[in-house]
mmCIF file of C-alpha atoms in Angstrom:
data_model
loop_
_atom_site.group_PDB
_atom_site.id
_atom_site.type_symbol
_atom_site.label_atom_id
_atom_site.label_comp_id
_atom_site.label_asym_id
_atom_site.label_seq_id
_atom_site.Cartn_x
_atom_site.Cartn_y
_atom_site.Cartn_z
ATOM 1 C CA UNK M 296 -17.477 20.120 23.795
ATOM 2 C CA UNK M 297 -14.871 21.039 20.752
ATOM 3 C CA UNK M 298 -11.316 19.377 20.705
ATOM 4 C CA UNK M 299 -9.814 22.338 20.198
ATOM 5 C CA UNK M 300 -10.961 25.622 22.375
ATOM 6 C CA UNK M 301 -11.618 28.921 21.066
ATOM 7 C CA UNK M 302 -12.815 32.497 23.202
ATOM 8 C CA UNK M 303 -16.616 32.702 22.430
ATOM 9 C CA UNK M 304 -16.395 36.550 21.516
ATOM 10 C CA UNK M 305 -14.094 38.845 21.174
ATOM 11 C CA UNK M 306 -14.575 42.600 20.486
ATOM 12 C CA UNK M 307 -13.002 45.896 19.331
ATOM 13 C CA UNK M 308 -13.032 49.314 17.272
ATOM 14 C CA UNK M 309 -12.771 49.859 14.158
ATOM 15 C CA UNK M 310 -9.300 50.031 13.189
ATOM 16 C CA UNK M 311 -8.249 47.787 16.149
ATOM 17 C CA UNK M 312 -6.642 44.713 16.692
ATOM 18 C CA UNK M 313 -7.927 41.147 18.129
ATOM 19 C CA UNK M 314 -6.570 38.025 18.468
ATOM 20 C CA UNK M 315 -8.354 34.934 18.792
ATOM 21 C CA UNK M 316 -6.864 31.851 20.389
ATOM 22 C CA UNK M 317 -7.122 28.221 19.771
ATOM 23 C CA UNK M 318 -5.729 25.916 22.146
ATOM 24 C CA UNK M 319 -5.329 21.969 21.214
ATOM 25 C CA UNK M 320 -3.060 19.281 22.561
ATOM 26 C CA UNK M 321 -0.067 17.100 21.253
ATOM 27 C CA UNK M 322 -2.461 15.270 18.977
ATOM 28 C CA UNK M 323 -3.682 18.043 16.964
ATOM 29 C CA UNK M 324 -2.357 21.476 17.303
ATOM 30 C CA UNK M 325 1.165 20.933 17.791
ATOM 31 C CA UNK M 326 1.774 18.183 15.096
ATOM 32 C CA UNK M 327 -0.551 19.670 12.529
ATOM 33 C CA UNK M 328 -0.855 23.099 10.662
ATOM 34 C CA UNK M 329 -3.545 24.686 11.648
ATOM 35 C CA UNK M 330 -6.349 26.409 9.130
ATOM 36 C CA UNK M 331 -8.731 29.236 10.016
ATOM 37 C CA UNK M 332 -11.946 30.059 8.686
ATOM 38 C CA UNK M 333 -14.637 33.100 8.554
ATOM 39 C CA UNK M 334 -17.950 32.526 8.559
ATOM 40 C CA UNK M 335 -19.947 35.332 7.999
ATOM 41 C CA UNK M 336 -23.763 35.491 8.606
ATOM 42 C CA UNK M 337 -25.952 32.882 6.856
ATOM 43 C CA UNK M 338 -23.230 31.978 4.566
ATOM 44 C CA UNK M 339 -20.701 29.057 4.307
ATOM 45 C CA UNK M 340 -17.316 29.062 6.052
ATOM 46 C CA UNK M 341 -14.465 30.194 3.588
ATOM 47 C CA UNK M 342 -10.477 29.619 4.229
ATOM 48 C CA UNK M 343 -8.508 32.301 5.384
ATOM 49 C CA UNK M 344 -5.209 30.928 6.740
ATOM 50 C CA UNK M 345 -3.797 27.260 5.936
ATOM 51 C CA UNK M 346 -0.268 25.502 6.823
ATOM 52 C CA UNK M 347 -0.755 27.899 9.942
ATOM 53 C CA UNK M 348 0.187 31.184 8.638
ATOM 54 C CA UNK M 349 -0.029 30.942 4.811
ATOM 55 C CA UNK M 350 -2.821 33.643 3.214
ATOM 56 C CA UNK M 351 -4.832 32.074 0.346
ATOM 57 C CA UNK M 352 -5.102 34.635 -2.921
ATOM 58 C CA UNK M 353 -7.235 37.335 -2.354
ATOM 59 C CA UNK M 354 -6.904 37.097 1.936
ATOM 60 C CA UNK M 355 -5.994 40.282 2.734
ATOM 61 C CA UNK M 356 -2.749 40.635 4.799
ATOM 62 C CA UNK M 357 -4.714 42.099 7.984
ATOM 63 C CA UNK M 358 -5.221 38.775 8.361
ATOM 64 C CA UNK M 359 -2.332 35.970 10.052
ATOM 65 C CA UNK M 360 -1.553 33.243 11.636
ATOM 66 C CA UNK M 361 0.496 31.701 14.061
ATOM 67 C CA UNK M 362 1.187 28.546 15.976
ATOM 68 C CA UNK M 363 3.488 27.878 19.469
ATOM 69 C CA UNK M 364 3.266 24.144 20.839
ATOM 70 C CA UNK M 365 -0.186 23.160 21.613
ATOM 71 C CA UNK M 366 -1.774 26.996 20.437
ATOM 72 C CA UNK M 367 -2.444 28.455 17.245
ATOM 73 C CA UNK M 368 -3.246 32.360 16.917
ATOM 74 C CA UNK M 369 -5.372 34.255 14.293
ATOM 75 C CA UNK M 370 -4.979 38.046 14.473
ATOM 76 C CA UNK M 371 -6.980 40.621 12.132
ATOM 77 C CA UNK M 372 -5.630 44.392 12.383
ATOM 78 C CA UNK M 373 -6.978 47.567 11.163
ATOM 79 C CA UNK M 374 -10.742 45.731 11.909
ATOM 80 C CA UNK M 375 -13.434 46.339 9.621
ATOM 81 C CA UNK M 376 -17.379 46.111 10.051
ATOM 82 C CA UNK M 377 -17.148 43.634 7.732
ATOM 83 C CA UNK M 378 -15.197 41.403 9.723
ATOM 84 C CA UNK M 379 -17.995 40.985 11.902
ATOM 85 C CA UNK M 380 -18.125 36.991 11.531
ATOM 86 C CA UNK M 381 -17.694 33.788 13.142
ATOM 87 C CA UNK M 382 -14.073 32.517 13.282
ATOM 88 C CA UNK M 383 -12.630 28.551 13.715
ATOM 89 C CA UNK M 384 -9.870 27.109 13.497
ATOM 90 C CA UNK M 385 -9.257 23.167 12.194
ATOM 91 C CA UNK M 386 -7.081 20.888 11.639
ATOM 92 C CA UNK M 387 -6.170 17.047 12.346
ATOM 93 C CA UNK M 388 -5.953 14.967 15.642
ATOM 94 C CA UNK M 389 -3.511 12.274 14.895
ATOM 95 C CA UNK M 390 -5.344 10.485 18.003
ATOM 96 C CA UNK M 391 -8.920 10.438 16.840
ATOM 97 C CA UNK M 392 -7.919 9.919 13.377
ATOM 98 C CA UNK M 393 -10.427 12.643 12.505
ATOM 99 C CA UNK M 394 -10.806 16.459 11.735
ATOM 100 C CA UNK M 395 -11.170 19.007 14.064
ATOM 101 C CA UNK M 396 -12.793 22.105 14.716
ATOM 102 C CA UNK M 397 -12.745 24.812 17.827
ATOM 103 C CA UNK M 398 -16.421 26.192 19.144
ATOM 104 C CA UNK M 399 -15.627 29.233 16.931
ATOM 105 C CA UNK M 400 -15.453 32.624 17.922
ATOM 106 C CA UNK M 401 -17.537 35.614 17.018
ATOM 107 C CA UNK M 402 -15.976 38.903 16.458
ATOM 108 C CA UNK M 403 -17.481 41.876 17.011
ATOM 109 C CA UNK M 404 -16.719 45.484 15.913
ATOM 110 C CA UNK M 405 -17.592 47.760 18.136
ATOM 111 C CA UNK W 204 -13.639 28.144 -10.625
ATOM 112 C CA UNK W 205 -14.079 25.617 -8.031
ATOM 113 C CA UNK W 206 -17.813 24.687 -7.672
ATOM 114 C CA UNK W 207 -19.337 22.312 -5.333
ATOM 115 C CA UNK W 208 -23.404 21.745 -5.095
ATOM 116 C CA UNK W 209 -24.989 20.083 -2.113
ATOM 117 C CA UNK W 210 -28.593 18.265 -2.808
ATOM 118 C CA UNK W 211 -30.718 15.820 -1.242
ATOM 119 C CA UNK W 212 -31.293 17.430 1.961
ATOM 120 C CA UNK W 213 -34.877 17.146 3.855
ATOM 121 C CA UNK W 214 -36.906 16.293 6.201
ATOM 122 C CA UNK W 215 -36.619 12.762 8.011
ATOM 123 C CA UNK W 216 -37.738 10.413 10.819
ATOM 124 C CA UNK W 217 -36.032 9.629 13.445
ATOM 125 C CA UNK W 218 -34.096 5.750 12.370
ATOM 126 C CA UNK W 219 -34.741 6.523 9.018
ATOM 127 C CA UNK W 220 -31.961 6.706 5.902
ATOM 128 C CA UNK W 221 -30.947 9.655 4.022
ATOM 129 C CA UNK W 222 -28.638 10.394 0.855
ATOM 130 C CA UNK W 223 -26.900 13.713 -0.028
ATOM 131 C CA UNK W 224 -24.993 14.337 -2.840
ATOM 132 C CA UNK W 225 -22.376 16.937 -4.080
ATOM 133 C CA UNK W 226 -21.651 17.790 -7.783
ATOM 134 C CA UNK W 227 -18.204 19.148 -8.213
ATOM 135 C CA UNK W 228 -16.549 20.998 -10.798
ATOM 136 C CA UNK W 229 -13.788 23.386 -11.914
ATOM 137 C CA UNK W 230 -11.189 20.906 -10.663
ATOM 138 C CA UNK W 231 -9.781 17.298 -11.648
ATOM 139 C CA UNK W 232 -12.085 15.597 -9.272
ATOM 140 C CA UNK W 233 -10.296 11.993 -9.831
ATOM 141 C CA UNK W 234 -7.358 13.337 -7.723
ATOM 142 C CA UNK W 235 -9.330 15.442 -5.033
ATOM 143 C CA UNK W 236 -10.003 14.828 -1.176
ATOM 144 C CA UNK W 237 -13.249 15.678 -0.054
ATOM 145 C CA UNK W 238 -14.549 16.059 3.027
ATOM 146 C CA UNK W 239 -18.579 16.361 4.782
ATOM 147 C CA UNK W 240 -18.539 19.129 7.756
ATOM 148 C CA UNK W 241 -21.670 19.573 9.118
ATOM 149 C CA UNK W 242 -23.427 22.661 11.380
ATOM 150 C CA UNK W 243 -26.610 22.485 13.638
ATOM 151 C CA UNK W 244 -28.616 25.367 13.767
ATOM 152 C CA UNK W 245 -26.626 28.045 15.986
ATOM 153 C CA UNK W 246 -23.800 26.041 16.309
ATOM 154 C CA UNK W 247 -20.130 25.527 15.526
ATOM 155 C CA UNK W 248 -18.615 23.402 12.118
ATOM 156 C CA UNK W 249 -18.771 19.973 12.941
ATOM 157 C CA UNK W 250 -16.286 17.271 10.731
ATOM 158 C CA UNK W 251 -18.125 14.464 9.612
ATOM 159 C CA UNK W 252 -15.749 12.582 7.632
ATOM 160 C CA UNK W 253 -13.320 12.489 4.597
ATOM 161 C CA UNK W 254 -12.912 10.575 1.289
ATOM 162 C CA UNK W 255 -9.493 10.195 -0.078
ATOM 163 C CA UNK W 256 -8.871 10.236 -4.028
ATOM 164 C CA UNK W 257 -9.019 6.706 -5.259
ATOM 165 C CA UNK W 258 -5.222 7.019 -6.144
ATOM 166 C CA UNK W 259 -4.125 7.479 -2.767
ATOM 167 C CA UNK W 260 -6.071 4.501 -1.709
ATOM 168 C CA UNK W 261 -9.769 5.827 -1.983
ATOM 169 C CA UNK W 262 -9.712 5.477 2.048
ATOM 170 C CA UNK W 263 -11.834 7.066 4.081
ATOM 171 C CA UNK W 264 -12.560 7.639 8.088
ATOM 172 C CA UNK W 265 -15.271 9.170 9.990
ATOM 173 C CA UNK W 266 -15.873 11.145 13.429
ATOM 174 C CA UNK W 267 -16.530 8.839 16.328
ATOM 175 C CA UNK W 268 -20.552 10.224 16.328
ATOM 176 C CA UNK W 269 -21.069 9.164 12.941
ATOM 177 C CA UNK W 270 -19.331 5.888 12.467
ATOM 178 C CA UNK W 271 -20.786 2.813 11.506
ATOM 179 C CA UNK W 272 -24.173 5.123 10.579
ATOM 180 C CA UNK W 273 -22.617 7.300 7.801
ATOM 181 C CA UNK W 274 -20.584 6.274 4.492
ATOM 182 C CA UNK W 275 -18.983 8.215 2.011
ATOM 183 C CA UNK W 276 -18.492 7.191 -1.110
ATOM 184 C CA UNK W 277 -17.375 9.087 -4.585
ATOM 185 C CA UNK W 278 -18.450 8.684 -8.377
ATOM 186 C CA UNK W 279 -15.363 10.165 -10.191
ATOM 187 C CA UNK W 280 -17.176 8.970 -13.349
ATOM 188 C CA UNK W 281 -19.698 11.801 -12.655
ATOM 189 C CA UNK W 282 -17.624 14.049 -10.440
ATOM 190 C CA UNK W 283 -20.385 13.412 -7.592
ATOM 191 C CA UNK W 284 -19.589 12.692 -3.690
ATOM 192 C CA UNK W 285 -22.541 11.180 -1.841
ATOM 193 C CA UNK W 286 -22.902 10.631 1.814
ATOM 194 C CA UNK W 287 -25.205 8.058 3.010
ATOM 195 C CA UNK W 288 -26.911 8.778 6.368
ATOM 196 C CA UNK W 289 -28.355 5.267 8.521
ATOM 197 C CA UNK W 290 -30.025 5.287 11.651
ATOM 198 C CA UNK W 291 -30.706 8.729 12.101
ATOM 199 C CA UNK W 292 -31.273 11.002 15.048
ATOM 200 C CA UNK W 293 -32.811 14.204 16.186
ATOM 201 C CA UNK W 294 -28.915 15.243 16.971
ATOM 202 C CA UNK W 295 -28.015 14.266 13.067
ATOM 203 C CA UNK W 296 -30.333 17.844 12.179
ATOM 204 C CA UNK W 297 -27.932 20.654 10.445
ATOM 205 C CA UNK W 298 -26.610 22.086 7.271
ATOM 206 C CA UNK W 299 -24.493 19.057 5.488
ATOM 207 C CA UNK W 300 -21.356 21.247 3.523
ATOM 208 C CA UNK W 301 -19.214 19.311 1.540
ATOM 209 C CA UNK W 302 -15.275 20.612 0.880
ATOM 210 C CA UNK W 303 -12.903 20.309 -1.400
ATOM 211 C CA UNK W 304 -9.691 19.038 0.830
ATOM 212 C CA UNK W 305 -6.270 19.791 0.484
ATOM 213 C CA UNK W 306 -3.137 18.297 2.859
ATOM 214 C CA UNK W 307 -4.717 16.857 6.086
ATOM 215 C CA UNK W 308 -7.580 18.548 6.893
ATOM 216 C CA UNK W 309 -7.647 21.971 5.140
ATOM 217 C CA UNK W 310 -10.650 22.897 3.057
ATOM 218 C CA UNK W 311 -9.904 24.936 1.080
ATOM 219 C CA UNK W 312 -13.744 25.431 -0.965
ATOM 220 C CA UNK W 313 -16.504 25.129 0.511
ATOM 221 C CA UNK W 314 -20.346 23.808 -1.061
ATOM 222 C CA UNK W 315 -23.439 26.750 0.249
ATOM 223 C CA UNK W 316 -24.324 23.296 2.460
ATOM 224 C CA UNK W 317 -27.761 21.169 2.196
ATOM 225 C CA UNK W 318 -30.044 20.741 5.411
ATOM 226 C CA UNK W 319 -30.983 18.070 6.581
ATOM 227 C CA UNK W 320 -33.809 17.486 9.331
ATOM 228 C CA UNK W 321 -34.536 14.810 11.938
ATOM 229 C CA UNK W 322 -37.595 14.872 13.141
ATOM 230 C CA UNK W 323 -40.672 12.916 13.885
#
């Protein structure tokens, strides 16, 4: 059972939208930025949003970030097939003194 | 470019000891954070624990699963984090990734990961 809890799939066309959700408590989420990662197929994660909403070089800006209280947001637009991947979000739990990571979520394009 | 090797990984018993290692490069180590995130086969990222530079106090604290079995440590001499697994269990088993940390808990490079496997 994660700390912080993530949709196991989500799914659309080419071209489409999704948003993935990551819900946390006053501990983590809503004290913390919040960092995303992709991980695609037999390969390590990578960063692709940090501080919440900031892009690291080379992120394209289909991809963003967002936090409100206790909930942080990643949404990719204009999907590819090569977003096909497995998403989590991270970040710190003041209360466990320790890292964080949701169940992940795997995107699909349709 | 940022670089970060995992080795040691393998095959162990069940209560037996284990080191991994991770050679970094293509940053000033001395000053780095590093953390150990770990995934079991078909399952989500897992953190492990975190190392802080030795200028910010060389502290470092550990998820509730692994504490008290597990210790990081760092050689900034030779740019090489180690983790040092005790007491291991079948549950331990996955890929062992070490990350190159910046602010709390962002990790911002990633090692390809070394696996290890518990297993009588």
């Amino acid at each position: 059972q994660s700390v912080l809890t993530q949709p196991p799939s989500v799914s659309a066309a080419p071209g489409q939208k999704v948003t993935i959700s990551c819900s946390g408590s006053d501990s983590n989420i809503e004290g913390n930025y919040v960092s995303w990662y992709q991980q695609l197929p037999g390969r390590a994660p990578k960063l692709l949003i940090h501080n919440t909403n900031k892009r690291p070089s080379g992120i394209p800006d289909r991809f963003s970030g967002s936090k409100s209280g206790t909930s942080a947001t990643l949404t990719i637009t204009g999907l590819q097939t090569g977003d096909e991947a497995d998403y989590y979000c991270g970040t710190w739990d003041n209360g466990l003194t320790a890292g964080v990571f949701g169940g992940g979520t795997k995107v699909t394009v349709l | 470019e940022v670089q970060l090797v995992e080795s040691g990984g393998g095959l162990v018993r069940p209560g037996g000891s284990l080191r991994v290692s991770c050679a970094a490069s293509g940053f000033t180590f001395d000053n780095a954070w590093l953390t150990w995130v770990r995934q079991a086969p078909g399952k989500g990222l897992e953190w492990v624990g975190r190392i802080k530079s030795n200028p910010d106090g060389g502290t470092t604290h550990y998820a509730a699963p692994v504490k008290d079995r597990f210790t990081i440590s760092r050689d900034d001499s030779k740019n090489t984090l180690h983790l040092v697994m005790t007491r291991l269990k079948t549950e331990d088993t996955a890929v062992y990734y070490c990350a190159f940390t910046s602010g709390v808990a962002t990790f911002d490079h990633w090692g390809r990961g070394t696996l290890v496997t518990v297993s009588s």
